[in-house]
PDB file of C-alpha atoms in Angstrom:
ATOM      1  CA  SER A   1       6.912   1.144  11.707  1.00 75.00           C
ATOM      2  CA  TRP A   2      10.105   2.051  13.622  1.00 84.00           C
ATOM      3  CA  GLY A   3      12.566   0.487  11.185  1.00 88.00           C
ATOM      4  CA  VAL A   4      13.236  -2.626  13.263  1.00 92.00           C
ATOM      5  CA  ALA A   5      12.044  -4.990  10.536  1.00 94.00           C
ATOM      6  CA  ASP A   6      10.940  -4.955   6.906  1.00 94.00           C
ATOM      7  CA  ALA A   7       7.792  -6.413   5.370  1.00 95.00           C
ATOM      8  CA  LEU A   8       7.637  -8.423   2.161  1.00 97.00           C
ATOM      9  CA  PHE A   9       6.122  -5.503   0.254  1.00 95.00           C
ATOM     10  CA  ALA A  10       5.640  -1.763   0.753  1.00 90.00           C
ATOM     11  CA  CYS A  11       3.466   1.071  -0.500  1.00 85.00           C
ATOM     12  CA  ASP A  12       3.897   4.713  -1.450  1.00 80.00           C
ATOM     13  CA  ASN A  13       1.800   7.860  -1.823  1.00 74.00           C
ATOM     14  CA  ASN A  14       1.083   7.093  -5.473  1.00 79.00           C
ATOM     15  CA  GLY A  15      -1.272   4.207  -4.802  1.00 78.00           C
ATOM     16  CA  ASN A  16       1.281   1.413  -5.224  1.00 85.00           C
ATOM     17  CA  TYR A  17       0.704  -1.223  -2.542  1.00 86.00           C
ATOM     18  CA  GLU A  18       2.943  -4.058  -3.728  1.00 91.00           C
ATOM     19  CA  LEU A  19       6.365  -2.450  -4.072  1.00 93.00           C
ATOM     20  CA  PRO A  20       9.206  -4.964  -3.583  1.00 95.00           C
ATOM     21  CA  MET A  21      10.857  -4.945  -0.164  1.00 95.00           C
ATOM     22  CA  ILE A  22      12.068  -8.252   1.299  1.00 97.00           C
ATOM     23  CA  ALA A  23      10.179  -9.898  -1.558  1.00 98.00           C
ATOM     24  CA  THR A  24      11.331  -9.137  -5.090  1.00 98.00           C
ATOM     25  CA  GLY A  25       7.951 -10.194  -6.491  1.00 97.00           C
ATOM     26  CA  TYR A  26       5.369 -12.957  -6.659  1.00 97.00           C
ATOM     27  CA  LYS A  27       3.531 -15.143  -9.164  1.00 97.00           C
ATOM     28  CA  LEU A  28      -0.123 -16.023  -8.715  1.00 97.00           C
ATOM     29  CA  SER A  29      -1.208 -19.436  -9.971  1.00 97.00           C
ATOM     30  CA  PRO A  30      -3.733 -19.318 -12.854  1.00 97.00           C
ATOM     31  CA  ASP A  31      -6.401 -20.909 -10.631  1.00 96.00           C
ATOM     32  CA  THR A  32      -5.627 -18.445  -7.780  1.00 96.00           C
ATOM     33  CA  LYS A  33      -4.988 -21.376  -5.425  1.00 97.00           C
ATOM     34  CA  TYR A  34      -1.563 -20.159  -4.334  1.00 97.00           C
ATOM     35  CA  ALA A  35       1.123 -17.529  -4.801  1.00 97.00           C
ATOM     36  CA  ASP A  36       4.858 -18.146  -5.055  1.00 98.00           C
ATOM     37  CA  ILE A  37       6.807 -15.309  -3.418  1.00 98.00           C
ATOM     38  CA  THR A  38      10.489 -14.749  -4.114  1.00 98.00           C
ATOM     39  CA  ILE A  39      12.640 -13.619  -1.179  1.00 98.00           C
ATOM     40  CA  ARG A  40      15.490 -11.164  -1.809  1.00 97.00           C
ATOM     41  CA  PRO A  41      18.866 -12.938  -1.515  1.00 97.00           C
ATOM     42  CA  GLY A  42      21.477 -11.591   0.869  1.00 95.00           C
ATOM     43  CA  VAL A  43      19.216  -9.954   3.493  1.00 96.00           C
ATOM     44  CA  GLN A  44      20.858 -10.418   6.897  1.00 95.00           C
ATOM     45  CA  PHE A  45      19.292 -10.867  10.313  1.00 95.00           C
ATOM     46  CA  GLN A  46      20.634  -8.620  13.055  1.00 92.00           C
ATOM     47  CA  LYS A  47      23.236  -9.692  15.641  1.00 91.00           C
ATOM     48  CA  GLY A  48      24.909 -12.237  13.401  1.00 92.00           C
ATOM     49  CA  TRP A  49      22.006 -14.649  12.967  1.00 95.00           C
ATOM     50  CA  GLY A  50      22.718 -15.136   9.276  1.00 95.00           C
ATOM     51  CA  GLU A  51      20.900 -14.754   5.999  1.00 97.00           C
ATOM     52  CA  GLU A  52      17.121 -14.495   5.845  1.00 97.00           C
ATOM     53  CA  THR A  53      15.632 -17.173   3.596  1.00 98.00           C
ATOM     54  CA  ALA A  54      12.340 -18.758   2.597  1.00 98.00           C
ATOM     55  CA  ALA A  55      12.581 -21.076   5.608  1.00 98.00           C
ATOM     56  CA  ASP A  56      12.327 -18.092   7.964  1.00 98.00           C
ATOM     57  CA  TRP A  57       9.245 -16.748   6.208  1.00 98.00           C
ATOM     58  CA  ALA A  58       7.494 -20.132   6.116  1.00 98.00           C
ATOM     59  CA  PHE A  59       8.255 -20.583   9.837  1.00 98.00           C
ATOM     60  CA  THR A  60       6.942 -17.099  10.627  1.00 97.00           C
ATOM     61  CA  PHE A  61       3.687 -17.356   8.668  1.00 97.00           C
ATOM     62  CA  ASN A  62       2.901 -20.802  10.060  1.00 98.00           C
ATOM     63  CA  ASP A  63       3.717 -19.784  13.632  1.00 96.00           C
ATOM     64  CA  GLU A  64       1.432 -16.748  13.404  1.00 96.00           C
ATOM     65  CA  ASN A  65      -1.494 -18.360  11.564  1.00 97.00           C
ATOM     66  CA  ALA A  66      -4.248 -19.508  13.952  1.00 97.00           C
ATOM     67  CA  VAL A  67      -4.976 -22.519  11.716  1.00 96.00           C
ATOM     68  CA  THR A  68      -1.405 -23.850  11.614  1.00 97.00           C
ATOM     69  CA  ASN A  69      -0.730 -22.706  15.205  1.00 97.00           C
ATOM     70  CA  PRO A  70      -3.885 -22.510  17.354  1.00 96.00           C
ATOM     71  CA  THR A  71      -1.919 -20.863  20.207  1.00 94.00           C
ATOM     72  CA  SER A  72      -0.858 -17.882  18.077  1.00 95.00           C
ATOM     73  CA  ILE A  73      -1.459 -14.433  19.567  1.00 92.00           C
ATOM     74  CA  HIS A  74      -0.177 -12.539  16.526  1.00 92.00           C
ATOM     75  CA  GLY A  75      -2.236  -9.487  15.621  1.00 91.00           C
ATOM     76  CA  GLN A  76      -3.143 -10.964  12.219  1.00 92.00           C
ATOM     77  CA  SER A  77      -3.538 -14.585  13.298  1.00 95.00           C
ATOM     78  CA  GLY A  78      -7.245 -14.525  12.477  1.00 94.00           C
ATOM     79  CA  ASP A  79      -6.751 -12.786   9.130  1.00 93.00           C
ATOM     80  CA  PHE A  80      -4.048 -15.263   8.132  1.00 95.00           C
ATOM     81  CA  ALA A  81      -6.311 -18.135   9.172  1.00 96.00           C
ATOM     82  CA  ALA A  82      -9.125 -16.839   6.975  1.00 94.00           C
ATOM     83  CA  TYR A  83      -6.942 -16.486   3.885  1.00 94.00           C
ATOM     84  CA  PHE A  84      -3.821 -18.662   4.114  1.00 94.00           C
ATOM     85  CA  GLY A  85      -3.070 -22.344   4.494  1.00 96.00           C
ATOM     86  CA  LYS A  86       0.285 -23.826   5.531  1.00 98.00           C
ATOM     87  CA  VAL A  87       3.136 -21.998   3.833  1.00 98.00           C
ATOM     88  CA  GLU A  88       5.818 -24.185   2.263  1.00 98.00           C
ATOM     89  CA  THR A  89       9.319 -23.577   0.935  1.00 98.00           C
ATOM     90  CA  ILE A  90       9.862 -24.249  -2.774  1.00 98.00           C
ATOM     91  CA  ASP A  91      13.578 -23.476  -2.664  1.00 98.00           C
ATOM     92  CA  LYS A  92      15.977 -21.357  -0.605  1.00 98.00           C
ATOM     93  CA  TYR A  93      14.402 -18.086  -1.732  1.00 98.00           C
ATOM     94  CA  THR A  94      10.819 -19.047  -2.625  1.00 98.00           C
ATOM     95  CA  ILE A  95       7.765 -19.700  -0.471  1.00 98.00           C
ATOM     96  CA  ARG A  96       4.389 -20.974  -1.637  1.00 98.00           C
ATOM     97  CA  VAL A  97       1.388 -19.430   0.095  1.00 97.00           C
ATOM     98  CA  PRO A  98      -1.835 -21.430  -0.455  1.00 97.00           C
ATOM     99  CA  PHE A  99      -5.152 -19.622  -0.231  1.00 96.00           C
ATOM    100  CA  HIS A 100      -8.247 -20.811   1.625  1.00 91.00           C
ATOM    101  CA  ASN A 101      -9.949 -17.788   0.117  1.00 89.00           C
ATOM    102  CA  TYR A 102      -8.265 -15.667  -2.525  1.00 92.00           C
ATOM    103  CA  ALA A 103      -8.855 -11.930  -2.615  1.00 90.00           C
ATOM    104  CA  VAL A 104      -7.077  -9.398  -4.815  1.00 90.00           C
ATOM    105  CA  THR A 105      -6.040  -7.563  -1.634  1.00 87.00           C
ATOM    106  CA  CYS A 106      -4.204 -10.526  -0.064  1.00 88.00           C
ATOM    107  CA  VAL A 107      -0.773  -9.113  -0.858  1.00 89.00           C
ATOM    108  CA  SER A 108      -1.481  -5.427  -0.264  1.00 88.00           C
ATOM    109  CA  PHE A 109      -3.592  -6.080   2.846  1.00 86.00           C
ATOM    110  CA  LEU A 110      -1.613  -8.812   4.616  1.00 90.00           C
ATOM    111  CA  MET A 111       1.917  -8.744   3.161  1.00 93.00           C
ATOM    112  CA  SER A 112       2.615  -5.037   2.671  1.00 91.00           C
ATOM    113  CA  ASP A 113       3.612  -2.474   5.284  1.00 86.00           C
ATOM    114  CA  CYS A 114       0.769  -0.241   4.088  1.00 80.00           C
ATOM    115  CA  HIS A 115      -1.641  -2.158   6.301  1.00 79.00           C
ATOM    116  CA  GLN A 116      -1.703  -5.297   8.490  1.00 77.00           C
ATOM    117  CA  SER A 117       1.497  -7.108   7.653  1.00 87.00           C
ATOM    118  CA  THR A 118       4.138  -9.287   9.270  1.00 92.00           C
ATOM    119  CA  VAL A 119       7.914  -9.486   9.333  1.00 94.00           C
ATOM    120  CA  ALA A 120      10.220 -12.511   9.396  1.00 96.00           C
ATOM    121  CA  MET A 121      11.541 -14.027  12.594  1.00 94.00           C
ATOM    122  CA  SER A 122      14.746 -16.079  12.602  1.00 96.00           C
ATOM    123  CA  LYS A 123      14.015 -19.817  12.540  1.00 97.00           C
ATOM    124  CA  LYS A 124      17.633 -20.481  13.472  1.00 97.00           C
ATOM    125  CA  ALA A 125      17.316 -18.355  16.616  1.00 97.00           C
ATOM    126  CA  TYR A 126      14.058 -20.113  17.515  1.00 96.00           C
ATOM    127  CA  ASP A 127      15.538 -23.568  16.997  1.00 97.00           C
ATOM    128  CA  GLU A 128      18.695 -22.793  18.995  1.00 97.00           C
ATOM    129  CA  LYS A 129      17.306 -20.553  21.751  1.00 97.00           C
ATOM    130  CA  GLY A 130      13.641 -21.500  22.035  1.00 96.00           C
ATOM    131  CA  PRO A 131      10.400 -19.526  22.314  1.00 91.00           C
ATOM    132  CA  ASP A 132      11.015 -18.020  25.771  1.00 94.00           C
ATOM    133  CA  TRP A 133      14.293 -16.476  24.629  1.00 95.00           C
ATOM    134  CA  MET A 134      12.661 -15.242  21.423  1.00 92.00           C
ATOM    135  CA  ARG A 135       9.972 -13.397  23.404  1.00 88.00           C
ATOM    136  CA  GLU A 136      12.668 -11.289  25.074  1.00 88.00           C
ATOM    137  CA  ASN A 137      15.091 -10.972  22.133  1.00 90.00           C
ATOM    138  CA  MET A 138      13.783  -9.764  18.801  1.00 88.00           C
ATOM    139  CA  ILE A 139      15.949 -10.886  15.900  1.00 90.00           C
ATOM    140  CA  ALA A 140      14.844  -8.990  12.799  1.00 92.00           C
ATOM    141  CA  ASP A 141      16.287  -7.461   9.611  1.00 94.00           C
ATOM    142  CA  GLY A 142      15.727  -3.700   9.831  1.00 93.00           C
ATOM    143  CA  PRO A 143      18.218  -0.833  10.082  1.00 93.00           C
ATOM    144  CA  PHE A 144      17.431  -0.376  13.812  1.00 93.00           C
ATOM    145  CA  GLN A 145      17.586  -2.945  16.588  1.00 92.00           C
ATOM    146  CA  PRO A 146      15.849  -2.744  19.988  1.00 90.00           C
ATOM    147  CA  VAL A 147      17.956  -1.922  23.035  1.00 92.00           C
ATOM    148  CA  GLU A 148      15.219  -1.458  25.631  1.00 92.00           C
ATOM    149  CA  TRP A 149      11.418  -1.519  25.521  1.00 91.00           C
ATOM    150  CA  ILE A 150       9.407  -0.594  28.619  1.00 94.00           C
ATOM    151  CA  ARG A 151       5.704  -0.914  27.827  1.00 91.00           C
ATOM    152  CA  ASP A 152       3.784   2.392  27.914  1.00 94.00           C
ATOM    153  CA  ASP A 153       6.977   4.292  28.767  1.00 96.00           C
ATOM    154  CA  HIS A 154       9.742   4.250  26.174  1.00 96.00           C
ATOM    155  CA  VAL A 155      11.574   2.377  23.435  1.00 95.00           C
ATOM    156  CA  TYR A 156      15.295   2.776  22.726  1.00 96.00           C
ATOM    157  CA  LEU A 157      16.594   1.682  19.331  1.00 95.00           C
ATOM    158  CA  GLU A 158      20.111   1.767  17.907  1.00 95.00           C
ATOM    159  CA  ASN A 159      21.604   1.527  14.445  1.00 93.00           C
ATOM    160  CA  ALA A 160      22.049  -2.171  13.739  1.00 87.00           C
ATOM    161  CA  PRO A 161      25.725  -2.782  12.883  1.00 81.00           C
ATOM    162  CA  GLY A 162      26.472  -3.825   9.323  1.00 78.00           C
ATOM    163  CA  ALA A 163      25.095  -2.734   5.986  1.00 76.00           C
ATOM    164  CA  HIS A 164      21.325  -2.861   5.800  1.00 87.00           C
ATOM    165  CA  TRP A 165      20.215  -4.265   2.440  1.00 89.00           C
ATOM    166  CA  ARG A 166      18.523  -0.996   1.412  1.00 88.00           C
ATOM    167  CA  ASN A 167      19.444   1.976   3.632  1.00 83.00           C
ATOM    168  CA  GLU A 168      21.746   2.864   6.493  1.00 84.00           C
ATOM    169  CA  PRO A 169      20.172   5.072   9.193  1.00 85.00           C
ATOM    170  CA  LYS A 170      21.268   8.700   9.239  1.00 84.00           C
ATOM    171  CA  TYR A 171      21.482   8.634  13.048  1.00 86.00           C
ATOM    172  CA  ASN A 172      22.697   6.082  15.551  1.00 92.00           C
ATOM    173  CA  ARG A 173      20.022   6.206  18.251  1.00 93.00           C
ATOM    174  CA  LEU A 174      16.256   6.567  18.179  1.00 93.00           C
ATOM    175  CA  GLU A 175      14.246   7.157  21.350  1.00 95.00           C
ATOM    176  CA  ILE A 176      10.449   6.884  21.347  1.00 95.00           C
ATOM    177  CA  VAL A 177       8.628   7.987  24.499  1.00 96.00           C
ATOM    178  CA  ALA A 178       5.003   7.429  25.433  1.00 96.00           C
ATOM    179  CA  VAL A 179       3.304  10.774  26.060  1.00 95.00           C
ATOM    180  CA  PRO A 180      -0.464  10.258  26.194  1.00 92.00           C
ATOM    181  CA  GLU A 181      -1.480  13.831  27.037  1.00 95.00           C
ATOM    182  CA  GLU A 182      -1.846  16.140  24.026  1.00 95.00           C
ATOM    183  CA  GLY A 183      -0.812  19.334  25.784  1.00 95.00           C
ATOM    184  CA  THR A 184       2.366  17.710  27.087  1.00 97.00           C
ATOM    185  CA  LYS A 185       3.344  16.582  23.590  1.00 95.00           C
ATOM    186  CA  VAL A 186       2.870  20.080  22.196  1.00 95.00           C
ATOM    187  CA  ALA A 187       4.836  21.603  25.087  1.00 96.00           C
ATOM    188  CA  MET A 188       7.699  19.133  24.625  1.00 96.00           C
ATOM    189  CA  LEU A 189       7.860  19.902  20.909  1.00 94.00           C
ATOM    190  CA  SER A 190       7.817  23.654  21.511  1.00 93.00           C
ATOM    191  CA  ALA A 191      10.591  23.332  24.112  1.00 95.00           C
ATOM    192  CA  GLY A 192      12.754  21.189  21.845  1.00 94.00           C
ATOM    193  CA  GLU A 193      12.617  18.195  24.186  1.00 95.00           C
ATOM    194  CA  ILE A 194      11.438  15.925  21.349  1.00 95.00           C
ATOM    195  CA  ASP A 195      11.956  16.093  17.599  1.00 93.00           C
ATOM    196  CA  GLY A 196       8.548  14.892  16.448  1.00 92.00           C
ATOM    197  CA  ALA A 197       5.183  13.711  17.690  1.00 93.00           C
ATOM    198  CA  ASP A 198       1.865  12.331  16.515  1.00 90.00           C
ATOM    199  CA  VAL A 199      -0.463  15.172  17.481  1.00 92.00           C
ATOM    200  CA  ALA A 200      -4.100  16.065  16.858  1.00 90.00           C
ATOM    201  CA  LEU A 201      -5.067  18.060  13.769  1.00 87.00           C
ATOM    202  CA  LYS A 202      -5.796  21.154  15.847  1.00 90.00           C
ATOM    203  CA  SER A 203      -2.350  20.985  17.419  1.00 93.00           C
ATOM    204  CA  SER A 204      -0.621  20.392  14.097  1.00 89.00           C
ATOM    205  CA  ILE A 205      -2.097  23.609  12.700  1.00 89.00           C
ATOM    206  CA  GLN A 206      -0.852  25.493  15.773  1.00 90.00           C
ATOM    207  CA  LEU A 207       2.625  23.951  15.492  1.00 93.00           C
ATOM    208  CA  LYS A 208       2.845  24.654  11.782  1.00 92.00           C
ATOM    209  CA  GLY A 209       2.338  28.308  12.651  1.00 92.00           C
ATOM    210  CA  GLN A 210       5.387  28.019  14.896  1.00 92.00           C
ATOM    211  CA  GLY A 211       7.504  26.743  12.016  1.00 93.00           C
ATOM    212  CA  PHE A 212       7.135  22.998  12.481  1.00 94.00           C
ATOM    213  CA  LEU A 213       6.864  20.732   9.450  1.00 91.00           C
ATOM    214  CA  ILE A 214       3.848  18.463   9.033  1.00 87.00           C
ATOM    215  CA  MET A 215       5.014  15.123   7.702  1.00 81.00           C
ATOM    216  CA  ASN A 216       2.956  12.767   5.571  1.00 67.00           C
ATOM    217  CA  PRO A 217       4.206   9.217   6.225  1.00 58.00           C
ATOM    218  CA  ALA A 218       4.463   7.520   2.844  1.00 52.00           C
ATOM    219  CA  ASN A 219       3.787   3.992   4.048  1.00 49.00           C
ATOM    220  CA  TYR A 220       0.612   4.419   6.060  1.00 53.00           C
ATOM    221  CA  VAL A 221      -2.917   4.025   4.791  1.00 51.00           C
ATOM    222  CA  THR A 222      -5.871   4.795   7.038  1.00 48.00           C
ATOM    223  CA  VAL A 223      -9.059   2.863   6.367  1.00 43.00           C
TER     224      VAL A 223
END
């Protein structure tokens, strides 16, 4: 959600939930037993970890799936286990995702950033550095890379050097601060201490009256 990594697919405000992102498309088998997903060539991992390929996506899905990795603590480990079997690579830019249970929402629900998705982790970084290093060093493919993350306090992100495959950020540093109290968020906005905030509906109406713009995030769907 912060631009650190990209999902396979995306959605927009027009009801499209399978727009190409890291994936350029997919083909569903006639018997709905599997889907072959094509990965966009040339996408680069941050910090010089090389090109993102089908091997990284197969590694990621299988590491997160509670069936293929019973120790997974990924947020969608149970959903992946219910739907997906072991993901395999067909070639450098193609993965095959087998279905335990096929549903027409498999792609939009579990592979698109409109809902509960995942992003690719670098298999090369995992193989060379190991899981403990990976827990402290996120290697992803987005336009921003993490600099510091203190839980329940703040996140600092910076423009990842090099050309992002789709867009370059329009600013070099992004700071996200945890402000749980509604009145404090409104006060910080009014004082110009922060540029934006997720506020309650009542507060948004008040702030709009002060000249603030209410944004409608294009890639979020609330169920």
